[in-house]
Tab-separated table of C-alpha atoms in Angstrom:
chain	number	residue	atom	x	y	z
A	132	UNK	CA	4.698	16.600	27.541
A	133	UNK	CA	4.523	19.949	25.783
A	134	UNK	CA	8.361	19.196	25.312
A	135	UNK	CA	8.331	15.732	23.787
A	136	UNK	CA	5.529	17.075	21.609
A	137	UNK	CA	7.714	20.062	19.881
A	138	UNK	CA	11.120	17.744	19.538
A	139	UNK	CA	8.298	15.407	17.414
A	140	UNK	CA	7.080	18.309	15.317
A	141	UNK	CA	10.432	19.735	14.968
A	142	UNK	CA	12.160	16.456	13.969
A	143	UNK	CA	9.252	15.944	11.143
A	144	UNK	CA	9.830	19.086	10.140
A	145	UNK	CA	13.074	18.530	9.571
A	146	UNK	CA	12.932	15.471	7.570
A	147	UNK	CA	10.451	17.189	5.097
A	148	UNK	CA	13.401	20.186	5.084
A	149	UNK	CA	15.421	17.439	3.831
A	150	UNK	CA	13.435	15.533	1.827
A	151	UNK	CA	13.507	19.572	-0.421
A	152	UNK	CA	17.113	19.458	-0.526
A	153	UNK	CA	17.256	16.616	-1.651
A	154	UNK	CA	15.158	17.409	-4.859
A	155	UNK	CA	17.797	19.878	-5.548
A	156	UNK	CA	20.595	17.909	-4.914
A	157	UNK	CA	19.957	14.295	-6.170
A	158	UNK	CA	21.542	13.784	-9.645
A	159	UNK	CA	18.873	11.471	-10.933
A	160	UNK	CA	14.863	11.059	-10.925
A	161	UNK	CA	15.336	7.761	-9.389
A	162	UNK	CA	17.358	8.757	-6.413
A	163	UNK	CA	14.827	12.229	-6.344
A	164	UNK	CA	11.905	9.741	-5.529
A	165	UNK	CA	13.705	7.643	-3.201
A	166	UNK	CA	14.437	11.043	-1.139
A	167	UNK	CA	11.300	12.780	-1.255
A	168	UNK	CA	8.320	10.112	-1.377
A	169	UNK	CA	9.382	9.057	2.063
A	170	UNK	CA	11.326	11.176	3.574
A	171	UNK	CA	7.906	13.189	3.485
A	172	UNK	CA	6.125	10.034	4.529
A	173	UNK	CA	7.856	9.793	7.890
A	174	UNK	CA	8.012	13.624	8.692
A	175	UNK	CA	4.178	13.884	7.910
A	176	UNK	CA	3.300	11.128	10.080
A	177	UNK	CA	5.805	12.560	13.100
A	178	UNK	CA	3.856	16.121	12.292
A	179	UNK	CA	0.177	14.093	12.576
A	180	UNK	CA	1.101	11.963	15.550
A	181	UNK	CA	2.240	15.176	17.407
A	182	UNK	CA	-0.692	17.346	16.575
A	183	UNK	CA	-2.561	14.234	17.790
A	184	UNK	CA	-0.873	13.995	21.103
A	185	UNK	CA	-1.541	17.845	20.949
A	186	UNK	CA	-5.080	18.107	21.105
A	187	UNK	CA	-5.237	14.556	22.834
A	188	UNK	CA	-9.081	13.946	21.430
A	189	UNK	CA	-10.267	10.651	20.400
A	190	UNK	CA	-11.392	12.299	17.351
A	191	UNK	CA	-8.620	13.919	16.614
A	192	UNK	CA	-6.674	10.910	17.005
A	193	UNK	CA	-8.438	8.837	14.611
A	194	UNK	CA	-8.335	11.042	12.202
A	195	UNK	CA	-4.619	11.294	12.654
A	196	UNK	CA	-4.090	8.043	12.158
A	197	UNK	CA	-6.185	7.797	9.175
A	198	UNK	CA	-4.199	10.017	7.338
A	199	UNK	CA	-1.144	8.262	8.240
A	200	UNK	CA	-1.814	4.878	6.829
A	201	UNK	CA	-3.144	6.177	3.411
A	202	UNK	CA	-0.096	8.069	3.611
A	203	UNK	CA	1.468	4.657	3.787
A	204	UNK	CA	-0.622	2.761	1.894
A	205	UNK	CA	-0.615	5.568	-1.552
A	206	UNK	CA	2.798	7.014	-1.262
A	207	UNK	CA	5.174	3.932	-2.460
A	208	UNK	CA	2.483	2.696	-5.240
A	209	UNK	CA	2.786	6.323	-6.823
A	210	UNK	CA	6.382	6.188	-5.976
A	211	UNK	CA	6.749	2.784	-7.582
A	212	UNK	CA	4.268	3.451	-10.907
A	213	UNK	CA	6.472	7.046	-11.531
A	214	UNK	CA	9.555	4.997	-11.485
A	215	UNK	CA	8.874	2.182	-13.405
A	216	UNK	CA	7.031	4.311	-16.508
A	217	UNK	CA	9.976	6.489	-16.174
A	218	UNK	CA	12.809	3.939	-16.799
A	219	UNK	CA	10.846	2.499	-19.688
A	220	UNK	CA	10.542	5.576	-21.020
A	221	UNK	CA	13.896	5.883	-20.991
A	222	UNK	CA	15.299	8.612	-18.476
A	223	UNK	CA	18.714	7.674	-18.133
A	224	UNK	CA	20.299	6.791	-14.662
A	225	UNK	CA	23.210	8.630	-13.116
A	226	UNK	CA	26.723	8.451	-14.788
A	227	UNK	CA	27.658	7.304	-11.429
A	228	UNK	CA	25.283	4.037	-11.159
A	229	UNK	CA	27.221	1.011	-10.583
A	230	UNK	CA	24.557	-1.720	-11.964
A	231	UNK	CA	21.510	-2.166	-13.522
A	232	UNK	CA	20.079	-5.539	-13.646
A	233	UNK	CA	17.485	-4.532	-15.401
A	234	UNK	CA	18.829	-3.524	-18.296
A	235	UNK	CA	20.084	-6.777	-19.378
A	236	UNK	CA	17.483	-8.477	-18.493
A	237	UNK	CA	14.360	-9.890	-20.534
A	238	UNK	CA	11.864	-7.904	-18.885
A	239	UNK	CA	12.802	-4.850	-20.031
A	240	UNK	CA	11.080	-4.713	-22.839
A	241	UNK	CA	7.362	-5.510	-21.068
A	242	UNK	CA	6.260	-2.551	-23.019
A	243	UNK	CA	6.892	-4.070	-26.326
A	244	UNK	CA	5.487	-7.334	-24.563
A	245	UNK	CA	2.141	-5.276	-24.004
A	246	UNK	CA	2.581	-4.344	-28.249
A	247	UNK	CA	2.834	-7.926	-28.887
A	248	UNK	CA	-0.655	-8.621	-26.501
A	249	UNK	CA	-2.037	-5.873	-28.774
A	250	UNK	CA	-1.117	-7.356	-32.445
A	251	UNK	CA	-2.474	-10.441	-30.854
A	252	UNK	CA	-5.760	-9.077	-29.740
A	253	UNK	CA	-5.967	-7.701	-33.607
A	254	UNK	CA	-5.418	-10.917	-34.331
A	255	UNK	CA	-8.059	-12.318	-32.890
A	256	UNK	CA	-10.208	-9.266	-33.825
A	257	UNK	CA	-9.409	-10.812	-37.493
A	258	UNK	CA	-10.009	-14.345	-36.615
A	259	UNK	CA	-13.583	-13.638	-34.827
A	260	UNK	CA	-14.744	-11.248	-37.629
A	261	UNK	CA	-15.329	-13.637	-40.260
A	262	UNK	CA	-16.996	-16.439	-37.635
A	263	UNK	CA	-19.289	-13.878	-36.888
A	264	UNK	CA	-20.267	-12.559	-40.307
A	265	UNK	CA	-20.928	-16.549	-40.741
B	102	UNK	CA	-9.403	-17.720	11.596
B	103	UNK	CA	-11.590	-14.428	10.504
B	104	UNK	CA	-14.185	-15.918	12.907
B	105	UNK	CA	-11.603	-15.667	16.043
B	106	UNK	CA	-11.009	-12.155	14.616
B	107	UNK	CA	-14.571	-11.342	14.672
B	108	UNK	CA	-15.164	-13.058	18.137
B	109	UNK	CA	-12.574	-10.739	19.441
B	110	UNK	CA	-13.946	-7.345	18.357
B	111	UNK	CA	-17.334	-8.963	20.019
B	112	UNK	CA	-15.772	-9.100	23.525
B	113	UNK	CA	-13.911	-5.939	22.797
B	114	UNK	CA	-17.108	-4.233	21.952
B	115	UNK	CA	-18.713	-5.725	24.891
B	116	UNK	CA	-15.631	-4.712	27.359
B	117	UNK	CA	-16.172	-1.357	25.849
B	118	UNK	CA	-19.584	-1.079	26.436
B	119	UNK	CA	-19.313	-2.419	30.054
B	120	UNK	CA	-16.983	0.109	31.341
B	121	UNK	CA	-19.149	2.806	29.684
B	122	UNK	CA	-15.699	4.343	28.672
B	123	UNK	CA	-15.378	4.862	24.606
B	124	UNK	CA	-12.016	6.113	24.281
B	125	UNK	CA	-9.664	4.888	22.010
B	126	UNK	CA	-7.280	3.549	24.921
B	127	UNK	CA	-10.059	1.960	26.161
B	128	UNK	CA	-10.861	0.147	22.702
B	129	UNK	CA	-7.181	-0.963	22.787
B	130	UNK	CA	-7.265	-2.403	25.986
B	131	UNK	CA	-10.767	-4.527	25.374
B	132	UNK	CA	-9.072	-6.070	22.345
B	133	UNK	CA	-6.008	-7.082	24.104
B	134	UNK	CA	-8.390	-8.381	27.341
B	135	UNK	CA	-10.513	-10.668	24.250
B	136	UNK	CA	-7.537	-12.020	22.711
B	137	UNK	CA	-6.186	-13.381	26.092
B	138	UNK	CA	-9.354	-14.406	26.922
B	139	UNK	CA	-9.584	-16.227	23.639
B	140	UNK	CA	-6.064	-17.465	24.392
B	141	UNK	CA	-6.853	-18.766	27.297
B	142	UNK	CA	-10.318	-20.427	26.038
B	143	UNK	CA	-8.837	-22.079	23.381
B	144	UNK	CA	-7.660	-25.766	24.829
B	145	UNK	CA	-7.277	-27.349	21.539
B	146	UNK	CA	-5.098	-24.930	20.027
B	147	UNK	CA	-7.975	-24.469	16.738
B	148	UNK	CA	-6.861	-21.321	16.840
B	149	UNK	CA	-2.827	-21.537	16.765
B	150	UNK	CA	-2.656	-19.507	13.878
B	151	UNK	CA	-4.556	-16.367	15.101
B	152	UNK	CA	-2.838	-16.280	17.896
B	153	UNK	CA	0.558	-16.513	16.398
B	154	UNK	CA	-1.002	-13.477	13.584
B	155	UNK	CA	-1.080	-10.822	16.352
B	156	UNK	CA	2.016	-10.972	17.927
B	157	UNK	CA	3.970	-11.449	14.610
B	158	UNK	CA	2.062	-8.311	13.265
B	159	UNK	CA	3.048	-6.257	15.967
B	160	UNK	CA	6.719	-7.030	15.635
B	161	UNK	CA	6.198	-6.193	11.717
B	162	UNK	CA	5.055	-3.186	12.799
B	163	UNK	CA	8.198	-2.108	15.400
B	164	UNK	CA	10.781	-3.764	12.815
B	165	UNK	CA	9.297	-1.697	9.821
B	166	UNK	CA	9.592	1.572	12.077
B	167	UNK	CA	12.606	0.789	13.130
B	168	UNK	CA	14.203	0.103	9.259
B	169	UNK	CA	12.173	3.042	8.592
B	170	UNK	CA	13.790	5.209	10.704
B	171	UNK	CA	17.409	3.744	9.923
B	172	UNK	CA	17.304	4.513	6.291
B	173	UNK	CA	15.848	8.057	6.974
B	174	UNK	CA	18.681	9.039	8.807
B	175	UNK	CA	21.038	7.192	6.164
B	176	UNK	CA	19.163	9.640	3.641
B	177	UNK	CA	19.393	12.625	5.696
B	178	UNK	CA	22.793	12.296	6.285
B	179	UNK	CA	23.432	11.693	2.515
B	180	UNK	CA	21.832	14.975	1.643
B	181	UNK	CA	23.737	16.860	4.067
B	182	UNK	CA	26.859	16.137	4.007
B	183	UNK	CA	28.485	18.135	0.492
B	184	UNK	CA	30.051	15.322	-1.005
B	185	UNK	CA	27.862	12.372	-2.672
B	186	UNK	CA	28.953	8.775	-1.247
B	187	UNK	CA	26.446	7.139	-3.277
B	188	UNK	CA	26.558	4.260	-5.205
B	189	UNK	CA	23.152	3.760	-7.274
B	190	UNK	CA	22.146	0.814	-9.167
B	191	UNK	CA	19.167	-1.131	-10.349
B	192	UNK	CA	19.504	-5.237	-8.198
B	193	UNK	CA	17.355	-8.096	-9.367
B	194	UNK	CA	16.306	-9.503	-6.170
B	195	UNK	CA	15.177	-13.406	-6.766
B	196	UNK	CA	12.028	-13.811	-4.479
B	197	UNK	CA	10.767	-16.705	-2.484
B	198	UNK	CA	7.042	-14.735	-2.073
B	199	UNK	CA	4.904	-16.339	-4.305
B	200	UNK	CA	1.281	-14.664	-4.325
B	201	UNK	CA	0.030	-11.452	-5.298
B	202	UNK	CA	-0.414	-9.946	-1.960
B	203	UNK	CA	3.036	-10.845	-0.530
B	204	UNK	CA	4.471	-9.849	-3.614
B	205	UNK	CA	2.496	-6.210	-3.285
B	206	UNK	CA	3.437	-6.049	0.206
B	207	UNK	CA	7.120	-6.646	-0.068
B	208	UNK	CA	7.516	-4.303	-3.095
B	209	UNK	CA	5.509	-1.438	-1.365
B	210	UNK	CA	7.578	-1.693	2.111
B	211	UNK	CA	11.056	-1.343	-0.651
B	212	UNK	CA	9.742	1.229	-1.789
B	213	UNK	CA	8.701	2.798	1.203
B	214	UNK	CA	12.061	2.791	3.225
B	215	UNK	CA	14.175	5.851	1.862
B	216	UNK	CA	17.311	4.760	-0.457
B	217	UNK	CA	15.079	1.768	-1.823
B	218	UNK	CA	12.988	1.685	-4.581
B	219	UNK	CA	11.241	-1.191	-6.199
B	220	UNK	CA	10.762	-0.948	-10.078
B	221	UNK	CA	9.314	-3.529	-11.726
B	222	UNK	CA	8.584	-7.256	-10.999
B	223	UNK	CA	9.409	-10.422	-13.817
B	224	UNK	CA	6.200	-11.454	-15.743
B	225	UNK	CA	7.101	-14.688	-14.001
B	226	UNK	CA	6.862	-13.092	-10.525
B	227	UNK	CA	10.121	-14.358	-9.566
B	228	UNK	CA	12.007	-11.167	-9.293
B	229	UNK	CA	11.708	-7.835	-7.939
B	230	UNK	CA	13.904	-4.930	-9.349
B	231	UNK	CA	14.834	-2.733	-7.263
B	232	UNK	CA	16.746	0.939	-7.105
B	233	UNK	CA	18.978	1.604	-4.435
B	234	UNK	CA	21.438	4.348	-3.194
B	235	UNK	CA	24.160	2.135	-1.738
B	236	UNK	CA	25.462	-1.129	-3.770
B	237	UNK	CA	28.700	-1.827	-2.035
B	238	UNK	CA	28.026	-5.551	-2.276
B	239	UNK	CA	25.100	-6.601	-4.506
B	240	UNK	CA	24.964	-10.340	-2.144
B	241	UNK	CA	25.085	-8.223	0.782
B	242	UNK	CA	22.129	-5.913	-0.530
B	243	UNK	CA	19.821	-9.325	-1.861
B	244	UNK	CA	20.822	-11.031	1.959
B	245	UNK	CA	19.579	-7.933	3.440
B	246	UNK	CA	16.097	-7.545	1.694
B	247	UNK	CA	15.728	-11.295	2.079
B	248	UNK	CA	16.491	-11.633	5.855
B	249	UNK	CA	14.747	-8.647	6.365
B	250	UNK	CA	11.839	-7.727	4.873
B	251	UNK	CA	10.919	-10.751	3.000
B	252	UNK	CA	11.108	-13.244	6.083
B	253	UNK	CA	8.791	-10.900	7.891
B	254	UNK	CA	6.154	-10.655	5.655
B	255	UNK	CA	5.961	-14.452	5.049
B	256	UNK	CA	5.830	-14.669	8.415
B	257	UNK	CA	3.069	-12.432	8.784
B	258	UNK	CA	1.100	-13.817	5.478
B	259	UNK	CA	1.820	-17.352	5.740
C-alpha cells in the first residue's frame, strides 16, 4: 500500500513539475493556460487522493475530496474568463497558429456589442428623463 | 425524479444507521443497497429516468478521467520533448447543447482537459470557440468534441 501511495504522490508531483516548464516554454498565453490550469488540476488531485489514502480517516477523506471538486469546479471558469478577456484585449496568438475562427467571425467584437448595450441604456436614460420630469 | 433521489439517501441513511457503522465506505455501500432496492421496487418503470441518471453519471465520470488523463500525458510529452510539434488554433465548434447548464458543462470539461481551451460562446449559443494545441484536421477535432464530450453530457442532462 505504502508503495502504490508514493508512485501516486510522485506521479502528481510530476505533472505539477511539468505543468512549470511549461510556463517557460509555451510560446503563447493561450497555450500557457492550457498547460498549467490543469496540468496542476490533475497532479493536485493525485497529491490529495494519496494523502487521503495516507492517513485513511473518514475525515480526512472528505476533506480530500472537497478540495478536489472545487478544484474542478473553479479552475476551468478562471481558466476560461483569463482567456477570453485576454484575446479581446488583444494578446496576439503564436506566429505558428494555424486557424482562428474567431477572428473572422461576428462575435468578436461582443465587447463593442456590450458599448452598443451601453449607448442604448443612455438612450433610454434620455427617453425616461423627460417622462419622469412630466 | 429528485423525490427517488431523496428516497434513496432515506434508505441509505437508514442502512447507515442500522449497521451502526458511519464510515464513508459504509455510506457508499447503503446508497448503492437503496438504489437496487428502489430498482427492484419500481414495477412500473416511474422511475426509468433515475435509474438510467446513475449509471450514465458514473460512466461520465470514468470517461472524463480517462480523456483527462490522455491529454495530460499528450501535454507532458509536448513539454518534454525539445522540439514543439504543435499546431495551435482557435475552432468554432457548432453545438447541438441547447441550455445554459449543458452549455456551462461542456465548455468547463474543454477547458478542463489539457491542450483544450474553450473561449467564448456565440450570443446565439450555437457555437463554442475553442483553443487547442493540435489542429491536424479541424473535422477531425469538431467529430472528436462532438462524439465525445458533447454526447456524454446530453446523455447525462437530458
Amino acid at each position: 500500500m505504502d508503495y502504490v501511495i508514493m508512485v501516486v504522490i510522485t506521479f502528481g508531483a510530476l505533472f505539477v513539475l511539468l505543468a512549470a516548464i511549461g510556463i517557460v516554454r509555451m510560446p503563447d498565453l493561450y497555450l500557457r493556460i492550457s498547460v498549467t490550469t490543469k496540468a496542476a488540476t490533475l497532479g493536485v488531485g493525485m497529491i490529495l487522493i494519496a494523502a487521503a489514502v495516507y492517513f485513511g480517516e473518514a475525515s480526512m477523506t472528505t476533506r480530500a475530496l472537497a478540495i478536489v471538486f472545487f478544484l474542478l469546479l473553479t479552475a476551468p471558469v478562471a481558466a476560461h474568463l483569463i482567456g477570453k478577456a485576454s484575446y479581446f484585449v488583444g494578446i496576439p496568438l503564436w506566429r505558428k497558429t494555424v486557424l482562428d475562427d474567431l477572428k473572422d467571425s461576428e462575435d468578436t467584437h461582443s465587447l463593442l456589442g456590450i458599448d452598443e448595450e451601453d449607448e442604448d441604456a443612455d438612450k433610454k436614460d434620455d427617453s425616461q428623463k423627460p417622462e419622469s420630469e412630466v | 425524479m429528485k423525490k427517488k433521489f431523496l428516497v434513496n439517501n432515506m434508505l441509505m441513511l437508514v442502512w447507515v444507521a442500522l449497521k451502526g457503522d458511519f464510515t464513508f465506505a459504509n455510506f457508499i455501500f447503503g446508497f448503492f443497497l437503496g438504489f437496487l432496492a428502489l430498482w427492484l421496487a419500481d414495477r412500473e418503470h416511474a422511475g426509468k429516468r433515475y435509474f438510467k441518471l446513475l449509471p450514465s453519471a458514473i460512466s461520465f465520470f470514468l470517461f472524463f478521467l480517462y480523456e483527462l488523463i490522455k491529454a495530460n500525458i499528450q501535454v507532458a510529452y509536448e513539454v518534454m520533448t525539445p522540439t514543439l510539434y504543435m499546431e495551435p488554433g482557435i475552432v468554432s465548434v457548432p453545438l447541438d447543447a441547447k441550455t445554459d447548464l449543458e452549455i456551462t458543462m461542456l465548455a468547463n470539461l474543454i477547458s478542463l482537459t489539457p491542450g483544450t481551451l474553450s473561449l467564448d460562446v456565440s450570443e446565439k449559443g450555437d457555437v463554442l470557440y475553442v483553443h487547442t494545441m493540435y489542429v491536424h484536421d479541424k473535422e477531425e477535432f469538431i467529430h472528436g468534441i462532438k462524439n465525445g464530450f458533447e454526447r456524454k453530457v446530453l446523455e447525462l442532462l437530458r
